[in-house]
Amino acid sequence: MHRTLPYLGLFAAAVLLQVFLFDNLSISIYFNPLVYIVFIALLPLDTLPVVVLGAGLALGVTMDCAMGSAGVNTIATLLIAFLRPALVGMLYGRENAREGGVPSSARFGERLFVGYLVVLTLIHHTVFFSLEALSWTHALHTLLRIVVSSAVSVGFIWIIARIFTAKLPMRV
C-alpha cells in the first residue's frame, strides 16, 4: 500500500498534465510533448513485467480516451512498457534492477538516468508519430516531429521526475 498511493497520484498527475496543459500548447506542429510516459519511466525497478504491461495498457487506453485517438497511445505505451525491463537491465544491470527502487538521477547518476529517459521517449515517440502519420510521404517531416517532440518531452519528464523523486526515500 505504501507504494500504491504515490503511483496512483503520479498516474493522475501525468494524465491531467497531458490533457489539460501539454495538449493545449499550440506553439508549432513540431512541438508536441507527450509527458504522460513519465508514469511508466518511474515505476519501481523491481515491478513485475506483467504489472508494467498492465500499467502501460491502463495509461494508453486512458490517454486514447482523453485525446480521442484510435489506439495510437495504447500501442506506443504498451511497446515501451514491454521493452522497459530489458532496457533497465541493459542500462542499469540486472543486479541493480533486482534491488528495486525508483529510477532517478540520485540513484543511478544524471547521465544514465537521462539516457534511460531519452531511449524510452524516442521509442515511444517514433511509434506514436509514425502511426499518426501512416505514410512515408512525409518521412522527414515525421522525423523532425519525433526529434523535436522527444527533446522537449525529455526535458519536461526530467523535471517531473525530479519533483516526484525529491521526497521519496532512496529505496521506494
PDB file of C-alpha atoms in Angstrom:
ATOM      1  CA  MET A   1       0.000   0.000   0.000  1.00  0.00           C
ATOM      2  CA  HIS A   2       2.900   2.350   0.690  1.00  0.00           C
ATOM      3  CA  ARG A   3       3.868   2.102  -2.988  1.00  0.00           C
ATOM      4  CA  THR A   4       0.404   2.295  -4.482  1.00  0.00           C
ATOM      5  CA  LEU A   5      -0.750   5.753  -3.414  1.00  0.00           C
ATOM      6  CA  PRO A   6       2.193   7.755  -4.779  1.00  0.00           C
ATOM      7  CA  TYR A   7       1.922   5.947  -8.103  1.00  0.00           C
ATOM      8  CA  LEU A   8      -1.821   6.482  -8.350  1.00  0.00           C
ATOM      9  CA  GLY A   9      -1.104  10.163  -7.764  1.00  0.00           C
ATOM     10  CA  LEU A  10       1.616  10.111 -10.432  1.00  0.00           C
ATOM     11  CA  PHE A  11      -0.772   8.390 -12.868  1.00  0.00           C
ATOM     12  CA  ALA A  12      -3.461  11.011 -12.263  1.00  0.00           C
ATOM     13  CA  ALA A  13      -0.982  13.893 -12.422  1.00  0.00           C
ATOM     14  CA  ALA A  14       0.582  12.631 -15.651  1.00  0.00           C
ATOM     15  CA  VAL A  15      -2.795  12.214 -17.349  1.00  0.00           C
ATOM     16  CA  LEU A  16      -4.134  15.562 -16.135  1.00  0.00           C
ATOM     17  CA  LEU A  17      -0.957  17.431 -17.084  1.00  0.00           C
ATOM     18  CA  GLN A  18      -1.020  15.892 -20.542  1.00  0.00           C
ATOM     19  CA  VAL A  19      -4.698  16.541 -21.179  1.00  0.00           C
ATOM     20  CA  PHE A  20      -5.077  19.995 -19.699  1.00  0.00           C
ATOM     21  CA  LEU A  21      -1.640  21.528 -20.188  1.00  0.00           C
ATOM     22  CA  PHE A  22       0.560  19.877 -22.790  1.00  0.00           C
ATOM     23  CA  ASP A  23      -2.182  19.048 -25.316  1.00  0.00           C
ATOM     24  CA  ASN A  24      -3.199  22.708 -25.312  1.00  0.00           C
ATOM     25  CA  LEU A  25       0.257  24.063 -26.166  1.00  0.00           C
ATOM     26  CA  SER A  26      -0.134  25.185 -29.772  1.00  0.00           C
ATOM     27  CA  ILE A  27       3.292  26.633 -30.494  1.00  0.00           C
ATOM     28  CA  SER A  28       4.155  24.553 -33.550  1.00  0.00           C
ATOM     29  CA  ILE A  29       3.217  21.305 -35.231  1.00  0.00           C
ATOM     30  CA  TYR A  30       6.687  20.022 -34.321  1.00  0.00           C
ATOM     31  CA  PHE A  31       6.262  20.877 -30.651  1.00  0.00           C
ATOM     32  CA  ASN A  32       4.070  18.129 -29.215  1.00  0.00           C
ATOM     33  CA  PRO A  33       5.365  16.999 -25.805  1.00  0.00           C
ATOM     34  CA  LEU A  34       3.959  13.685 -24.646  1.00  0.00           C
ATOM     35  CA  VAL A  35       4.942  13.600 -20.988  1.00  0.00           C
ATOM     36  CA  TYR A  36       2.470  11.033 -19.708  1.00  0.00           C
ATOM     37  CA  ILE A  37       5.074   8.302 -20.232  1.00  0.00           C
ATOM     38  CA  VAL A  38       6.773   9.543 -17.054  1.00  0.00           C
ATOM     39  CA  PHE A  39       4.465   7.120 -15.233  1.00  0.00           C
ATOM     40  CA  ILE A  40       5.994   4.100 -16.979  1.00  0.00           C
ATOM     41  CA  ALA A  41       9.512   5.507 -16.659  1.00  0.00           C
ATOM     42  CA  LEU A  42       9.256   5.969 -12.886  1.00  0.00           C
ATOM     43  CA  LEU A  43       7.735   2.641 -11.919  1.00  0.00           C
ATOM     44  CA  PRO A  44       9.969   0.811  -9.415  1.00  0.00           C
ATOM     45  CA  LEU A  45      12.700  -1.297 -10.977  1.00  0.00           C
ATOM     46  CA  ASP A  46      11.534  -4.496  -9.291  1.00  0.00           C
ATOM     47  CA  THR A  47       7.967  -4.185 -10.609  1.00  0.00           C
ATOM     48  CA  LEU A  48       6.849  -7.400 -12.272  1.00  0.00           C
ATOM     49  CA  PRO A  49       6.759  -7.169 -16.092  1.00  0.00           C
ATOM     50  CA  VAL A  50       3.082  -8.127 -16.182  1.00  0.00           C
ATOM     51  CA  VAL A  51       2.292  -5.234 -13.834  1.00  0.00           C
ATOM     52  CA  VAL A  52       4.279  -2.853 -16.041  1.00  0.00           C
ATOM     53  CA  LEU A  53       2.317  -4.089 -19.072  1.00  0.00           C
ATOM     54  CA  GLY A  54      -0.977  -3.651 -17.211  1.00  0.00           C
ATOM     55  CA  ALA A  55       0.023  -0.128 -16.184  1.00  0.00           C
ATOM     56  CA  GLY A  56       1.025   0.610 -19.790  1.00  0.00           C
ATOM     57  CA  LEU A  57      -2.314  -0.656 -21.052  1.00  0.00           C
ATOM     58  CA  ALA A  58      -4.250   1.397 -18.498  1.00  0.00           C
ATOM     59  CA  LEU A  59      -2.232   4.524 -19.302  1.00  0.00           C
ATOM     60  CA  GLY A  60      -2.532   4.065 -23.063  1.00  0.00           C
ATOM     61  CA  VAL A  61      -6.281   3.445 -23.020  1.00  0.00           C
ATOM     62  CA  THR A  62      -6.814   6.401 -20.676  1.00  0.00           C
ATOM     63  CA  MET A  63      -4.817   8.690 -22.963  1.00  0.00           C
ATOM     64  CA  ASP A  64      -6.604   7.391 -26.071  1.00  0.00           C
ATOM     65  CA  CYS A  65      -9.959   8.154 -24.482  1.00  0.00           C
ATOM     66  CA  ALA A  66      -8.817  11.581 -23.332  1.00  0.00           C
ATOM     67  CA  MET A  67      -7.110  12.566 -26.597  1.00  0.00           C
ATOM     68  CA  GLY A  68      -9.650  10.996 -28.931  1.00  0.00           C
ATOM     69  CA  SER A  69      -7.106   8.876 -30.770  1.00  0.00           C
ATOM     70  CA  ALA A  70      -7.765   5.406 -32.035  1.00  0.00           C
ATOM     71  CA  GLY A  71      -5.261   3.269 -30.165  1.00  0.00           C
ATOM     72  CA  VAL A  72      -2.064   5.105 -31.100  1.00  0.00           C
ATOM     73  CA  ASN A  73      -1.251   5.932 -27.467  1.00  0.00           C
ATOM     74  CA  THR A  74      -2.009   2.387 -26.360  1.00  0.00           C
ATOM     75  CA  ILE A  75       0.277   0.809 -28.951  1.00  0.00           C
ATOM     76  CA  ALA A  76       3.180   3.167 -28.237  1.00  0.00           C
ATOM     77  CA  THR A  77       2.789   2.943 -24.456  1.00  0.00           C
ATOM     78  CA  LEU A  78       2.470  -0.847 -24.458  1.00  0.00           C
ATOM     79  CA  LEU A  79       5.654  -1.089 -26.509  1.00  0.00           C
ATOM     80  CA  ILE A  80       7.707   0.925 -24.022  1.00  0.00           C
ATOM     81  CA  ALA A  81       6.117  -0.999 -21.140  1.00  0.00           C
ATOM     82  CA  PHE A  82       7.143  -4.245 -22.854  1.00  0.00           C
ATOM     83  CA  LEU A  83      10.695  -3.071 -23.585  1.00  0.00           C
ATOM     84  CA  ARG A  84      11.274  -1.358 -20.210  1.00  0.00           C
ATOM     85  CA  PRO A  85      12.543  -4.424 -18.260  1.00  0.00           C
ATOM     86  CA  ALA A  86      15.099  -5.219 -20.965  1.00  0.00           C
ATOM     87  CA  LEU A  87      16.139  -1.570 -21.187  1.00  0.00           C
ATOM     88  CA  VAL A  88      16.526  -1.313 -17.410  1.00  0.00           C
ATOM     89  CA  GLY A  89      18.610  -4.493 -17.421  1.00  0.00           C
ATOM     90  CA  MET A  90      20.880  -3.165 -20.180  1.00  0.00           C
ATOM     91  CA  LEU A  91      21.356   0.316 -18.730  1.00  0.00           C
ATOM     92  CA  TYR A  92      21.430  -0.361 -15.004  1.00  0.00           C
ATOM     93  CA  GLY A  93      22.455  -4.002 -14.861  1.00  0.00           C
ATOM     94  CA  ARG A  94      20.396  -6.963 -13.736  1.00  0.00           C
ATOM     95  CA  GLU A  95      21.694  -6.778 -10.161  1.00  0.00           C
ATOM     96  CA  ASN A  96      20.642  -3.152  -9.689  1.00  0.00           C
ATOM     97  CA  ALA A  97      17.244  -3.861 -11.237  1.00  0.00           C
ATOM     98  CA  ARG A  98      16.651  -6.731  -8.802  1.00  0.00           C
ATOM     99  CA  GLU A  99      17.466  -4.466  -5.856  1.00  0.00           C
ATOM    100  CA  GLY A 100      14.468  -2.351  -6.735  1.00  0.00           C
ATOM    101  CA  GLY A 101      13.985   1.319  -6.123  1.00  0.00           C
ATOM    102  CA  VAL A 102      12.740   4.120  -8.304  1.00  0.00           C
ATOM    103  CA  PRO A 103      14.816   5.067 -11.344  1.00  0.00           C
ATOM    104  CA  SER A 104      16.183   8.526 -10.632  1.00  0.00           C
ATOM    105  CA  SER A 105      19.228  10.669 -11.184  1.00  0.00           C
ATOM    106  CA  ALA A 106      20.085  10.411  -7.483  1.00  0.00           C
ATOM    107  CA  ARG A 107      20.137   6.625  -7.640  1.00  0.00           C
ATOM    108  CA  PHE A 108      21.922   5.994 -10.923  1.00  0.00           C
ATOM    109  CA  GLY A 109      23.545   9.268 -11.865  1.00  0.00           C
ATOM    110  CA  GLU A 110      22.361  12.032 -14.123  1.00  0.00           C
ATOM    111  CA  ARG A 111      23.888  10.681 -17.340  1.00  0.00           C
ATOM    112  CA  LEU A 112      22.419   7.184 -17.036  1.00  0.00           C
ATOM    113  CA  PHE A 113      19.016   8.442 -15.963  1.00  0.00           C
ATOM    114  CA  VAL A 114      18.746  10.950 -18.802  1.00  0.00           C
ATOM    115  CA  GLY A 115      19.905   8.248 -21.238  1.00  0.00           C
ATOM    116  CA  TYR A 116      17.145   5.978 -19.949  1.00  0.00           C
ATOM    117  CA  LEU A 117      14.557   8.742 -20.438  1.00  0.00           C
ATOM    118  CA  VAL A 118      15.859   9.545 -23.925  1.00  0.00           C
ATOM    119  CA  VAL A 119      15.674   5.919 -25.089  1.00  0.00           C
ATOM    120  CA  LEU A 120      12.171   5.378 -23.678  1.00  0.00           C
ATOM    121  CA  THR A 121      10.933   8.657 -25.141  1.00  0.00           C
ATOM    122  CA  LEU A 122      12.472   8.067 -28.571  1.00  0.00           C
ATOM    123  CA  ILE A 123      10.905   4.610 -28.804  1.00  0.00           C
ATOM    124  CA  HIS A 124       7.512   5.928 -27.742  1.00  0.00           C
ATOM    125  CA  HIS A 125       7.579   8.986 -29.993  1.00  0.00           C
ATOM    126  CA  THR A 126       8.854   7.060 -33.011  1.00  0.00           C
ATOM    127  CA  VAL A 127       5.949   4.623 -32.793  1.00  0.00           C
ATOM    128  CA  PHE A 128       3.429   7.334 -31.913  1.00  0.00           C
ATOM    129  CA  PHE A 129       4.283   9.777 -34.719  1.00  0.00           C
ATOM    130  CA  SER A 130       4.832   7.012 -37.288  1.00  0.00           C
ATOM    131  CA  LEU A 131       1.386   5.591 -36.599  1.00  0.00           C
ATOM    132  CA  GLU A 132      -0.088   9.072 -36.568  1.00  0.00           C
ATOM    133  CA  ALA A 133       1.387   9.853 -39.997  1.00  0.00           C
ATOM    134  CA  LEU A 134       0.706   6.413 -41.546  1.00  0.00           C
ATOM    135  CA  SER A 135       2.690   7.411 -44.614  1.00  0.00           C
ATOM    136  CA  TRP A 136       6.260   7.529 -45.867  1.00  0.00           C
ATOM    137  CA  THR A 137       5.427  10.548 -47.994  1.00  0.00           C
ATOM    138  CA  HIS A 138       6.406  12.993 -45.289  1.00  0.00           C
ATOM    139  CA  ALA A 139       9.144  10.933 -43.634  1.00  0.00           C
ATOM    140  CA  LEU A 140      11.416  13.926 -42.983  1.00  0.00           C
ATOM    141  CA  HIS A 141       8.513  15.864 -41.514  1.00  0.00           C
ATOM    142  CA  THR A 142       7.720  12.918 -39.212  1.00  0.00           C
ATOM    143  CA  LEU A 143      11.382  12.530 -38.259  1.00  0.00           C
ATOM    144  CA  LEU A 144      11.586  16.209 -37.348  1.00  0.00           C
ATOM    145  CA  ARG A 145       8.450  15.879 -35.206  1.00  0.00           C
ATOM    146  CA  ILE A 146       9.965  12.861 -33.443  1.00  0.00           C
ATOM    147  CA  VAL A 147      13.252  14.615 -32.679  1.00  0.00           C
ATOM    148  CA  VAL A 148      11.831  17.970 -31.551  1.00  0.00           C
ATOM    149  CA  SER A 149       8.985  16.478 -29.526  1.00  0.00           C
ATOM    150  CA  SER A 150      11.313  13.942 -27.921  1.00  0.00           C
ATOM    151  CA  ALA A 151      13.784  16.621 -26.867  1.00  0.00           C
ATOM    152  CA  VAL A 152      11.052  18.752 -25.321  1.00  0.00           C
ATOM    153  CA  SER A 153       9.349  15.738 -23.734  1.00  0.00           C
ATOM    154  CA  VAL A 154      12.574  14.510 -22.121  1.00  0.00           C
ATOM    155  CA  GLY A 155      13.086  17.940 -20.570  1.00  0.00           C
ATOM    156  CA  PHE A 156       9.607  18.019 -19.083  1.00  0.00           C
ATOM    157  CA  ILE A 157       9.779  14.364 -17.994  1.00  0.00           C
ATOM    158  CA  TRP A 158      13.093  15.042 -16.266  1.00  0.00           C
ATOM    159  CA  ILE A 159      11.536  17.957 -14.354  1.00  0.00           C
ATOM    160  CA  ILE A 160       8.516  15.857 -13.327  1.00  0.00           C
ATOM    161  CA  ALA A 161      10.805  13.006 -12.284  1.00  0.00           C
ATOM    162  CA  ARG A 162      12.870  15.363 -10.110  1.00  0.00           C
ATOM    163  CA  ILE A 163       9.704  16.614  -8.425  1.00  0.00           C
ATOM    164  CA  PHE A 164       8.295  13.093  -7.907  1.00  0.00           C
ATOM    165  CA  THR A 165      11.503  11.585  -6.556  1.00  0.00           C
ATOM    166  CA  ALA A 166      12.514  14.548  -4.377  1.00  0.00           C
ATOM    167  CA  LYS A 167      10.621  13.418  -1.279  1.00  0.00           C
ATOM    168  CA  LEU A 168      10.829   9.668  -1.811  1.00  0.00           C
ATOM    169  CA  PRO A 169      13.357   7.638   0.160  1.00  0.00           C
ATOM    170  CA  MET A 170      16.104   6.046  -1.918  1.00  0.00           C
ATOM    171  CA  ARG A 171      14.512   2.570  -1.809  1.00  0.00           C
ATOM    172  CA  VAL A 172      10.799   3.048  -2.542  1.00  0.00           C
TER     173      VAL A 172
END
